[in-house]
Short mmCIF file of C-alpha atoms in Angstrom, two decimals:
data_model
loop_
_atom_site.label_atom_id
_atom_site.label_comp_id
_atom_site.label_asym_id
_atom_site.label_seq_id
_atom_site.Cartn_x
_atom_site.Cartn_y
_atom_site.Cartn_z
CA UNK A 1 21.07 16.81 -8.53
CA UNK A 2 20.18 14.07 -5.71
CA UNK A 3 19.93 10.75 -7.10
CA UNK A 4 17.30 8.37 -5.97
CA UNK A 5 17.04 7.38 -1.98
CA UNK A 6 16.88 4.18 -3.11
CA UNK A 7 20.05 3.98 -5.19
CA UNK A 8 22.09 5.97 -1.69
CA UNK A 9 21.37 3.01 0.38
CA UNK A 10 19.33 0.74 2.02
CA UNK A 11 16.02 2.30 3.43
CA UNK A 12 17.28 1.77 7.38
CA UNK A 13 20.47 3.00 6.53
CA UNK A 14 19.33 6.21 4.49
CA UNK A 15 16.92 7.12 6.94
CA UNK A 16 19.06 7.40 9.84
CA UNK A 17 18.15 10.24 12.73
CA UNK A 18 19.48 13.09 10.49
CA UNK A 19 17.57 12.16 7.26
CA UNK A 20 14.62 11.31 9.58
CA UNK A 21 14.38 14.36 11.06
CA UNK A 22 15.27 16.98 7.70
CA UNK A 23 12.60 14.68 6.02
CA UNK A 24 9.73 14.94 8.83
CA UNK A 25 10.55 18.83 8.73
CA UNK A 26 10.11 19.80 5.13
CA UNK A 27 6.86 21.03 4.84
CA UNK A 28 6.87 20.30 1.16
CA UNK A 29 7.36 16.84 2.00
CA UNK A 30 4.78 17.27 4.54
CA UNK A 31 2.42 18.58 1.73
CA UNK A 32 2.99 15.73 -0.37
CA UNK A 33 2.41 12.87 1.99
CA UNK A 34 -0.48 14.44 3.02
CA UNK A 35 -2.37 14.84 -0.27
CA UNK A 36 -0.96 11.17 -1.34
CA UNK A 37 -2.41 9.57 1.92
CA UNK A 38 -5.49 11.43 1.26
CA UNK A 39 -5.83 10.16 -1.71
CA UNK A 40 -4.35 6.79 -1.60
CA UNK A 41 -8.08 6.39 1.60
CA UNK A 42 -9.98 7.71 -1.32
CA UNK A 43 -8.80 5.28 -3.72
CA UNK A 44 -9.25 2.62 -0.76
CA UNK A 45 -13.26 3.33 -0.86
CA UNK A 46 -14.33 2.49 1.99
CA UNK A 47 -17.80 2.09 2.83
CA UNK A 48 -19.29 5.66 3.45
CA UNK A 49 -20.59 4.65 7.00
CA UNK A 50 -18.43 6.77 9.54
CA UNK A 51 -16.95 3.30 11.13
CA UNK A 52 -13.90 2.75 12.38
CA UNK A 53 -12.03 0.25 10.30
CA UNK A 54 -8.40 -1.36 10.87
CA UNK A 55 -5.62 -0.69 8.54
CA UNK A 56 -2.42 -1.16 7.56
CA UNK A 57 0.11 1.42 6.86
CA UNK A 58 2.72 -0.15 5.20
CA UNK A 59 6.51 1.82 5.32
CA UNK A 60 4.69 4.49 7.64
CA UNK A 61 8.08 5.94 8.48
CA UNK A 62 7.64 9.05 10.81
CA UNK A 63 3.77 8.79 10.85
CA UNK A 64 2.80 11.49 7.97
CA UNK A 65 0.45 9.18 6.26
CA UNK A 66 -0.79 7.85 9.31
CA UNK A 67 -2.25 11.34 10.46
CA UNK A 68 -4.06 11.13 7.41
CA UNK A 69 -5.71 8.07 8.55
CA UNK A 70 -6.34 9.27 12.12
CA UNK A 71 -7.96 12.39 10.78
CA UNK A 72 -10.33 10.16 9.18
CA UNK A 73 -10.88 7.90 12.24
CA UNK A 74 -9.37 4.69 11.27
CA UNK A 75 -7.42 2.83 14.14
CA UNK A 76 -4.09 1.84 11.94
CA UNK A 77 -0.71 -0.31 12.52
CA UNK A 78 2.30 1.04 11.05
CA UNK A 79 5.23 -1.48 9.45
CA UNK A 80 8.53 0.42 9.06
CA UNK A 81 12.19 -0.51 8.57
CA UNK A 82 13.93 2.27 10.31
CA UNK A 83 14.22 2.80 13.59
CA UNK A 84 14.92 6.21 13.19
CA UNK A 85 12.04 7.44 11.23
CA UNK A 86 9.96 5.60 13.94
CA UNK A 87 11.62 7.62 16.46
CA UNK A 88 10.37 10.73 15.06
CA UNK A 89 6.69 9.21 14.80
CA UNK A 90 7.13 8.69 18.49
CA UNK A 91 8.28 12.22 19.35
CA UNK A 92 5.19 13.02 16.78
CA UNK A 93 2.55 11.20 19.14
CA UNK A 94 1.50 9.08 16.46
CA UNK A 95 -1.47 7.51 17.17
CA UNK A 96 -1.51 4.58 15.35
CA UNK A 97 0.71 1.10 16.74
CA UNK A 98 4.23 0.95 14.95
CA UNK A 99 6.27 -2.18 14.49
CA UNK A 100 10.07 -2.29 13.45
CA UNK A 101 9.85 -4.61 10.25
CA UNK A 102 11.19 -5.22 6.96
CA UNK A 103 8.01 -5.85 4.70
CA UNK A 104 10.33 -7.91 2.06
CA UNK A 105 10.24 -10.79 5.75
CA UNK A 106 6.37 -10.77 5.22
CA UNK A 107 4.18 -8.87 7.21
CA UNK A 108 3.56 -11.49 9.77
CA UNK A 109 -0.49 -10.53 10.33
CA UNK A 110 -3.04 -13.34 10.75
CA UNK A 111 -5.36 -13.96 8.00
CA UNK A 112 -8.00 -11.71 7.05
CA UNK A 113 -8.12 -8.81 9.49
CA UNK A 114 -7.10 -5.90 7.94
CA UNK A 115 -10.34 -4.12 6.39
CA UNK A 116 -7.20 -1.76 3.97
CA UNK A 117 -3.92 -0.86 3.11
CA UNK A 118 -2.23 1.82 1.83
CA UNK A 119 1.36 2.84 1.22
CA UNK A 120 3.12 5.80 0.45
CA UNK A 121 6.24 6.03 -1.13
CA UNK A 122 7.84 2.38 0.04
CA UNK A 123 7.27 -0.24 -1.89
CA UNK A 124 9.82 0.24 -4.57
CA UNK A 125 12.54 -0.58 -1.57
CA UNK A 126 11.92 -3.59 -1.84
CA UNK A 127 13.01 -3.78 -5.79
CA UNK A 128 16.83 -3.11 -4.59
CA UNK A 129 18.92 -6.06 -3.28
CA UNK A 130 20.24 -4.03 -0.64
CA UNK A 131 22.11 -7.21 1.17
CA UNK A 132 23.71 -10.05 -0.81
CA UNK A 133 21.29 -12.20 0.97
CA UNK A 134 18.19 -10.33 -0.76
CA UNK A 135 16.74 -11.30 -4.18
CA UNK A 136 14.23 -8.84 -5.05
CA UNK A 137 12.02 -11.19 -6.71
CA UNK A 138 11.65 -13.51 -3.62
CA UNK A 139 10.72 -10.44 -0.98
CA UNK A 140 8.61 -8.87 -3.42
CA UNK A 141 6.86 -12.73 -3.24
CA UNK A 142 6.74 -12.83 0.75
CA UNK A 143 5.72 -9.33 0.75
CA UNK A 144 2.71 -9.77 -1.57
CA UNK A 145 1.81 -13.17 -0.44
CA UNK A 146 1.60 -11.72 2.69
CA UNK A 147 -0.61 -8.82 2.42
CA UNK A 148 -2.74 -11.08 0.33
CA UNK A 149 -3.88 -13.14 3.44
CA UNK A 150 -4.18 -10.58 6.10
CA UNK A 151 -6.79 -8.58 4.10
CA UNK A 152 -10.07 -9.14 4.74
CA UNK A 153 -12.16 -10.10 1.82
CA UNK A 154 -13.26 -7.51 -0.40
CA UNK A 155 -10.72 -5.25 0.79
CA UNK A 156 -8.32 -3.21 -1.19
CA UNK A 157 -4.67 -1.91 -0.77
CA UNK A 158 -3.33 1.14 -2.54
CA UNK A 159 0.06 1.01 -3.02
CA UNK A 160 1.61 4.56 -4.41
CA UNK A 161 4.93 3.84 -5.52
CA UNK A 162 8.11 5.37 -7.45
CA UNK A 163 8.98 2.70 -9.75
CA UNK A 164 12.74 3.78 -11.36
CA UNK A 165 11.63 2.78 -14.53
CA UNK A 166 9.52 0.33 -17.01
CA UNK A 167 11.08 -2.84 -15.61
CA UNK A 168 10.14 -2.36 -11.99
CA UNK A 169 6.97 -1.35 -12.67
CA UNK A 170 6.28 -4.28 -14.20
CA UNK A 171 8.06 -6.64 -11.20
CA UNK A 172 6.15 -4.70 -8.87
CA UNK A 173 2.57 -5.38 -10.68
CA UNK A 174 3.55 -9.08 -11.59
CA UNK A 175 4.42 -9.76 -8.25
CA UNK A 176 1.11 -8.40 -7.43
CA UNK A 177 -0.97 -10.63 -9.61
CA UNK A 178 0.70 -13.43 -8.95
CA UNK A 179 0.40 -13.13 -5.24
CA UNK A 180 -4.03 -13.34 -6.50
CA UNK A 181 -4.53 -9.43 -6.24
CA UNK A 182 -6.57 -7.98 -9.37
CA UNK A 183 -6.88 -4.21 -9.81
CA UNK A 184 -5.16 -1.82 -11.95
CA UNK A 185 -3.14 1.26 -11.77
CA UNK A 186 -4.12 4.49 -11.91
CA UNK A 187 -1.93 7.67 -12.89
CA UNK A 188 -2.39 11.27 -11.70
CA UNK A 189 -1.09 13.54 -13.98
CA UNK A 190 0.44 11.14 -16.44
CA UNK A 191 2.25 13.94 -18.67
CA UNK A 192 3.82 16.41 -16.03
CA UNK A 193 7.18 14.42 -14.41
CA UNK A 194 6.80 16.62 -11.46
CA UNK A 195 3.29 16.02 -10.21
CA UNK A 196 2.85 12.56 -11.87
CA UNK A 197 1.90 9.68 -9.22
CA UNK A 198 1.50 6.11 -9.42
CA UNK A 199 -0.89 4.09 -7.42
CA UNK A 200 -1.61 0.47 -7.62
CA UNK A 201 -5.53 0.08 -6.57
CA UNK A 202 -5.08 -3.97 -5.70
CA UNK A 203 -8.76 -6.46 -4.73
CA UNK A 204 -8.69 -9.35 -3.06
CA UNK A 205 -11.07 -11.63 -4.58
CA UNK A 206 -12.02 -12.02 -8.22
CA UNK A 207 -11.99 -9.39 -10.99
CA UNK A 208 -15.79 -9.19 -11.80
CA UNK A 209 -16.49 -8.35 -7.73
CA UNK A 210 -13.79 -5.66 -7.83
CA UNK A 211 -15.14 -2.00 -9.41
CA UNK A 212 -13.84 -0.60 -12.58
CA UNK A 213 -10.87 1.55 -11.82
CA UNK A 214 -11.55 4.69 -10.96
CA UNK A 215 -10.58 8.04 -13.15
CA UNK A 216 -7.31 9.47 -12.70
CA UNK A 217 -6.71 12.90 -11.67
CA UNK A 218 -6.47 15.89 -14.30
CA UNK A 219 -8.47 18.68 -15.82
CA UNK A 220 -11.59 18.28 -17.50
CA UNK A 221 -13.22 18.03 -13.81
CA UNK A 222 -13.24 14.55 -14.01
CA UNK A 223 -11.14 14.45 -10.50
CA UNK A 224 -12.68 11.73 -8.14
CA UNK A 225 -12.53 14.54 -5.61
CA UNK A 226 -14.34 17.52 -5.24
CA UNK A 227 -11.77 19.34 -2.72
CA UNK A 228 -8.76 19.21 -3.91
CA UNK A 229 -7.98 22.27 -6.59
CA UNK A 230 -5.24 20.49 -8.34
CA UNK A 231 -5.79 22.20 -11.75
CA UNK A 232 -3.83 20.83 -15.07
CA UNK A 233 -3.15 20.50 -18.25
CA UNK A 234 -3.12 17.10 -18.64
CA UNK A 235 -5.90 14.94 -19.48
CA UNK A 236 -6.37 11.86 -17.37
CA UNK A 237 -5.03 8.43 -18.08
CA UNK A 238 -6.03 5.42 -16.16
CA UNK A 239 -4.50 1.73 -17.20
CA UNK A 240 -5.99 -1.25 -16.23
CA UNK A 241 -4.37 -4.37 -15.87
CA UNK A 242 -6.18 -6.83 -14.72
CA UNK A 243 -5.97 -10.64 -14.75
CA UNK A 244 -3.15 -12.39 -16.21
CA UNK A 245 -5.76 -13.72 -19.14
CA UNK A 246 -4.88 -11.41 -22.14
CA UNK A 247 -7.23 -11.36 -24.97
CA UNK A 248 -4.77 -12.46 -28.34
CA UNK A 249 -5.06 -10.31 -31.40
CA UNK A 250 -7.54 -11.77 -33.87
CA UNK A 251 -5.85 -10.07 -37.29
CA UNK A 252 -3.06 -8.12 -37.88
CA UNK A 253 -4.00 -4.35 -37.75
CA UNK A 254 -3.92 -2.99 -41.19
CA UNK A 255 -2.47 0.87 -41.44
CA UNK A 256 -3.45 2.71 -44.82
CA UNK A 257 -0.39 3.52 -46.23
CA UNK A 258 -1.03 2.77 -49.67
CA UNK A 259 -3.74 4.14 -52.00
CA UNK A 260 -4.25 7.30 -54.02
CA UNK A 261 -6.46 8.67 -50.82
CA UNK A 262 -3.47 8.56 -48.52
CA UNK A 263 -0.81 10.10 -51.19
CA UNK A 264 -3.16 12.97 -52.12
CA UNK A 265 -3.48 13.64 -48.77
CA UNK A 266 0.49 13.85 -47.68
CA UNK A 267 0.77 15.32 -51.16
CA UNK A 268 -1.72 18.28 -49.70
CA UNK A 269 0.21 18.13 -46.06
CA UNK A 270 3.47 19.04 -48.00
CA UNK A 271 1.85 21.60 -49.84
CA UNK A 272 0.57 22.85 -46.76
CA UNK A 273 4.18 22.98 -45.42
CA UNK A 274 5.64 24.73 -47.94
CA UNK A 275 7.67 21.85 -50.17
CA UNK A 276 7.83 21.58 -53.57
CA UNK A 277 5.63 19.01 -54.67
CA UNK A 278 4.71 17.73 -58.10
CA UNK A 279 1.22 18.79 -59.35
CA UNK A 280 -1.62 16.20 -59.32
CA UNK A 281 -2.01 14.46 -62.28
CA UNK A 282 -3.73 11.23 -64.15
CA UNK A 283 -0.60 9.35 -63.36
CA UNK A 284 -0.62 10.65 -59.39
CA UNK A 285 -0.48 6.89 -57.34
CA UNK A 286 -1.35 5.51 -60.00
CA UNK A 287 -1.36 1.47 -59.58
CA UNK A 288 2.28 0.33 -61.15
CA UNK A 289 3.54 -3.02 -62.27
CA UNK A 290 4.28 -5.00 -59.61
CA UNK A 291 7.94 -5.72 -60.41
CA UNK A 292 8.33 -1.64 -59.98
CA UNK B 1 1.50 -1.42 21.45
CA UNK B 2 -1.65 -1.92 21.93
CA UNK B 3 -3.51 -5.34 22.41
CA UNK B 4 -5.15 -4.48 19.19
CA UNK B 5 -1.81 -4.97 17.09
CA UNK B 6 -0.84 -8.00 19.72
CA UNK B 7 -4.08 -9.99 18.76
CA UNK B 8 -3.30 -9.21 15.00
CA UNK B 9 0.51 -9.88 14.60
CA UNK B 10 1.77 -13.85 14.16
CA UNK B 11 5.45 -15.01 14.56
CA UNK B 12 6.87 -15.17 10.81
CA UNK B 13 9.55 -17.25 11.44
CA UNK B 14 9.94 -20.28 8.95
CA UNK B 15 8.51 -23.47 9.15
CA UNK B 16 6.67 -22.87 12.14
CA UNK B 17 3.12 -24.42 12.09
CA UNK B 18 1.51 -21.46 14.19
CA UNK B 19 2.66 -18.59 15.03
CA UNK B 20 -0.14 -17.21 16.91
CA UNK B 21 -0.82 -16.15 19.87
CA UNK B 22 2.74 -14.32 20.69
CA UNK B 23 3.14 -14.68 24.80
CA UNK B 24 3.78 -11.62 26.42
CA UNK B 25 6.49 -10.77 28.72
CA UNK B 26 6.11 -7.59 30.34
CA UNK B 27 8.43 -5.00 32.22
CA UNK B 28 6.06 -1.70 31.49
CA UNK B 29 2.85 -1.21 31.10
CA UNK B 30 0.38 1.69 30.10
CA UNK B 31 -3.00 3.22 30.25
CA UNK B 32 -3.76 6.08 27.84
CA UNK B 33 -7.63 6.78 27.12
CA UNK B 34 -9.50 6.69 23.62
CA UNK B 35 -12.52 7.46 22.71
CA UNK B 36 -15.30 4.31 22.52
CA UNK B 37 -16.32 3.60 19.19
CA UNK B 38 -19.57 0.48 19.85
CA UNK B 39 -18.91 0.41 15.64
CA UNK B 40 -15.60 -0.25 15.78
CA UNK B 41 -15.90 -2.59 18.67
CA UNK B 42 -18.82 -4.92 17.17
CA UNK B 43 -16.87 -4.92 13.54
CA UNK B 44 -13.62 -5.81 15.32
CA UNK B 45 -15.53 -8.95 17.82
CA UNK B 46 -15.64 -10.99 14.50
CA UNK B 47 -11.95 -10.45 13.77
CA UNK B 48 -10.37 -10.72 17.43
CA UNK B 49 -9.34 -13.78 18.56
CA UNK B 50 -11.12 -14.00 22.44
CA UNK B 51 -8.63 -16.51 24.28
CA UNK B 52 -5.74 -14.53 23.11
CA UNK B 53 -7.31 -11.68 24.14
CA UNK B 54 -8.18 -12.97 27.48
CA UNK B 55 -4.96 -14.60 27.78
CA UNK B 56 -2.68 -11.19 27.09
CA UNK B 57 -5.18 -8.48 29.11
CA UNK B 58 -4.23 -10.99 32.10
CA UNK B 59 -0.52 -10.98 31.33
CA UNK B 60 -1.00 -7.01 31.34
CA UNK B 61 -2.93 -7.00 34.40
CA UNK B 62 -6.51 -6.59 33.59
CA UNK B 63 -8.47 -9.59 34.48
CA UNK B 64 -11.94 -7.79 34.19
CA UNK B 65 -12.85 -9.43 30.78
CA UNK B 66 -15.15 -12.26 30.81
CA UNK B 67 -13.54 -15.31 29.42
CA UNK B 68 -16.62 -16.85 27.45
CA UNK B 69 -18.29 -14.53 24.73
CA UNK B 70 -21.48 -14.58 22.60
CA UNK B 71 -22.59 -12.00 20.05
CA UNK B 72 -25.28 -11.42 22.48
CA UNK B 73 -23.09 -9.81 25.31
CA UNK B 74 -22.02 -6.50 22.51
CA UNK B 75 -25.70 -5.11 23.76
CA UNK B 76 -24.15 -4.68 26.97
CA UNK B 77 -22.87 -1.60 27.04
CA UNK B 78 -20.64 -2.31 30.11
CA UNK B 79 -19.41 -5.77 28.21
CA UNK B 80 -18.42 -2.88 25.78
CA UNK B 81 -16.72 -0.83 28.08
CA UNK B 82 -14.44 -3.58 29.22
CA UNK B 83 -13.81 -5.13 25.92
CA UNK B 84 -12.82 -1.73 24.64
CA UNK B 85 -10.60 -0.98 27.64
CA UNK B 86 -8.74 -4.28 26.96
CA UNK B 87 -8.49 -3.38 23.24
CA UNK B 88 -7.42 0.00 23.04
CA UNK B 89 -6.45 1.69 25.82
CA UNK B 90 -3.89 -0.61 27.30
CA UNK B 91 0.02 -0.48 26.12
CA UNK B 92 2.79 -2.73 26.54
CA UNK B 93 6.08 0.00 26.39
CA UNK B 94 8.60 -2.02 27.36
CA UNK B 95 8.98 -6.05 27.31
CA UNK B 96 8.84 -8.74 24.65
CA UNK B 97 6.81 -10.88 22.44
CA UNK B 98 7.78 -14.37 22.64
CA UNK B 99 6.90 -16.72 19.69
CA UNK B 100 4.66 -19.48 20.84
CA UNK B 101 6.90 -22.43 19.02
CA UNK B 102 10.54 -21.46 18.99
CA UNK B 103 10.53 -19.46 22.14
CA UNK B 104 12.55 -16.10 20.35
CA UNK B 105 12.01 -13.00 21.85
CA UNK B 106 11.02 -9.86 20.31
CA UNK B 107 11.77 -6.80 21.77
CA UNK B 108 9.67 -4.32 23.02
CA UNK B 109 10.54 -1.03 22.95
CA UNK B 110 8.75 2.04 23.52
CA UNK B 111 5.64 0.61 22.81
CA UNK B 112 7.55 -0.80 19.38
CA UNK B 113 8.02 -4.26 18.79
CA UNK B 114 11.12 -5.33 16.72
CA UNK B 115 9.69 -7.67 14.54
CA UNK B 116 13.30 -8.17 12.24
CA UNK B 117 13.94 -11.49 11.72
CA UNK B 118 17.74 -12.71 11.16
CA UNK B 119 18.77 -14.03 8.14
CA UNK B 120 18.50 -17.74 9.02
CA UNK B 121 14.71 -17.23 10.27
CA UNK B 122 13.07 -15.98 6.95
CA UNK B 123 11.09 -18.20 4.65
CA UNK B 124 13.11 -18.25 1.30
CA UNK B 125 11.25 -20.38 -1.19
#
């Protein structure tokens, strides 16, 4: 079974002309990228006004995502690391403007121009020292920091990502806040591992302006979107983390695990199950010495 | 890459003080049409920055643009025409940016700048 890309090697070295080209012809992986960049503009809410707006595609690689936004009519500037992939987005008449950059270097856009971001499938490069010289931590930093400032005000930047596991996610989201994003993260499909996808929904600007996060995809019809038939068994999830200001626990929670109420009941669960279990009598959780 | 993306992207080399407006060094040029959006135009007047503008539709050739602007002049519709011509539909394919302070080049190719900076040029804090 294929490990991770981003355990094989660094993301201009795995996506060389070969990889570039077997992943721009999958049409699975054509599928995906396009119902994760459709999704990642939805969760971008943008004003429903049929203008034009500027964005960022961040790690556009061979322009999949960026179709998205051209269907939609947004003028966008793709950031990628490999050369290669932005061959193929060439060949692919991509209509957006690419650059050749490493995002972890900053994104080197002036202040407050971009009216969105998104990003599909990239971000979690950036979590793997792929050179001695890189510390994770740092580019994360400049790569935050950076995306910070060239968003306009009010605007957001979805970020889906494939954290490897509990610890990234949480380098990836810390980095986040302390670059001065708020938002939250919302979870398609939180139970399948197949179909489950991250996105981080990040505001410039403070919490309060910023809406509530918005549902997460699963059954129950409570999909943001009315077109897509993705039908489930899952019920939606979304978690919000927002500011760094955590709310401390006022009292300990107190579980009932003592009581006569709670023993009758597991004595009535056993029963249920099929164990033998004493019969009920005066004695039954009855209050003992306290030496006992 | 279209003046668009020139008028956005700044020189991210450390310790520079500015590193906007990239000069332009040209070898290729191109036109391609797109379709006029006045929305997209009047929404993007607030954000572009007009000198640099000026300054890089000359390097590429087109010297039509007017080199003082007011709000006033997006009624025009052939102020429009011009400023959208200069914004969209020209590309630089082949050349370089040139950061305004240390002089490095990048590399234009295909209409794709190489932004990459070397190891002794990024900001590690």
């Amino acid at each position: 079974m294929a490990s991770r890309p981003e355990l094989q090697a660094p993301p201009e070295i795995f996506y060389n002309d070969d990889e570039a080209r077997k992943y721009t012809s999958s049409s699975r992986i054509i599928d995906i990228q396009a119902k994760l960049s459709e999704r990642a503009l939805e969760l971008l809410a943008l004003p429903d006004d049929d203008v034009p707006r500027l964005l960022l595609d961040i790690g556009c690689g061979s322009g999949l995502s960026g179709e998205t936004l051209t269907e939609h009519g947004h003028h966008w500037i793709g950031l990628d690391i490999s050369g290669s992939m932005l061959n193929v987005a060439l060949e692919r008449e991509a209509e957006g403007d690419l650059i050749l950059g490493d995002m972890g270097q900053g994104l080197g856009v002036r202040p407050g121009v971009i009216d969105g971001a998104i990003s599909i499938s990239a971000v979690q490069w950036l979590c793997n020292a792929d050179r001695s010289s890189h510390e994770p931590r740092l580019r994360l930093k400049a790569f935050f920091g950076s995306l910070y400032r060239c968003l306009a005000r009010g605007a957001r930047a979805v970020l889906q990502v494939y954290p490897e596991n509990l610890a990234q996610r949480e380098l990836i989201l810390g980095s986040a806040m302390r670059a001065g994003f708020s938002g939250g993260v919302v979870v398609d499909f939180p139970h399948s591992t197949k179909t489950r996808k991250e996105f981080l929904v990040l505001t410039c600007g403070p919490a309060s302006l910023s809406s509530a996060t918005q549902q997460a995809k699963g059954e129950d019809g409570e999909s943001c979107s009315d077109d897509e038939d993705i039908s489930g068994d899952e019920e939606n999830q979304s978690v919000l983390v927002s500011d760094r200001h955590r709310p401390r626990k006022k009292h300990k929670l107190n579980k009932k695990v003592k009581g006569k109420e709670w023993v009758m009941e597991k004595k009535e669960k056993m029963r249920r199950k099929g164990n033998t279990v004493p019969a009920d009598s005066k004695y039954t959780a009855r209050k003992r010495k306290t030496r006992f | 890459m279209r003046l668009l993306t020139h008028n956005m992207l700044s020189s991210n080399i450390k310790g520079l003080t500015s590193g906007f407006p990239l000069g332009i060094e040209v070898e290729k040029t191109e036109e391609k049409e797109v379709e006029m959006n006045a929305d997209f135009l009047r929404n993007m007047f607030a954000k572009v920055e007009w000198k640099a503008l000026v300054e890089a539709a000359k390097t590429l050739g087109y010297t039509e643009l007017p080199d003082n602007v007011e709000p006033s002049m997006l009624d025009s519709d052939e102020f429009l025409r011009r400023f959208h011509h200069a914004l969209l539909e020209l590309h630089l394919e082949e050349g370089a940016l040139v950061c305004p302070e240390t002089g490095r080049k990048f590399p234009v190719n295909k209409g794709i700048p190489n932004m990459l900076l070397h190891e002794d040029e990024i900001l590690l804090q």
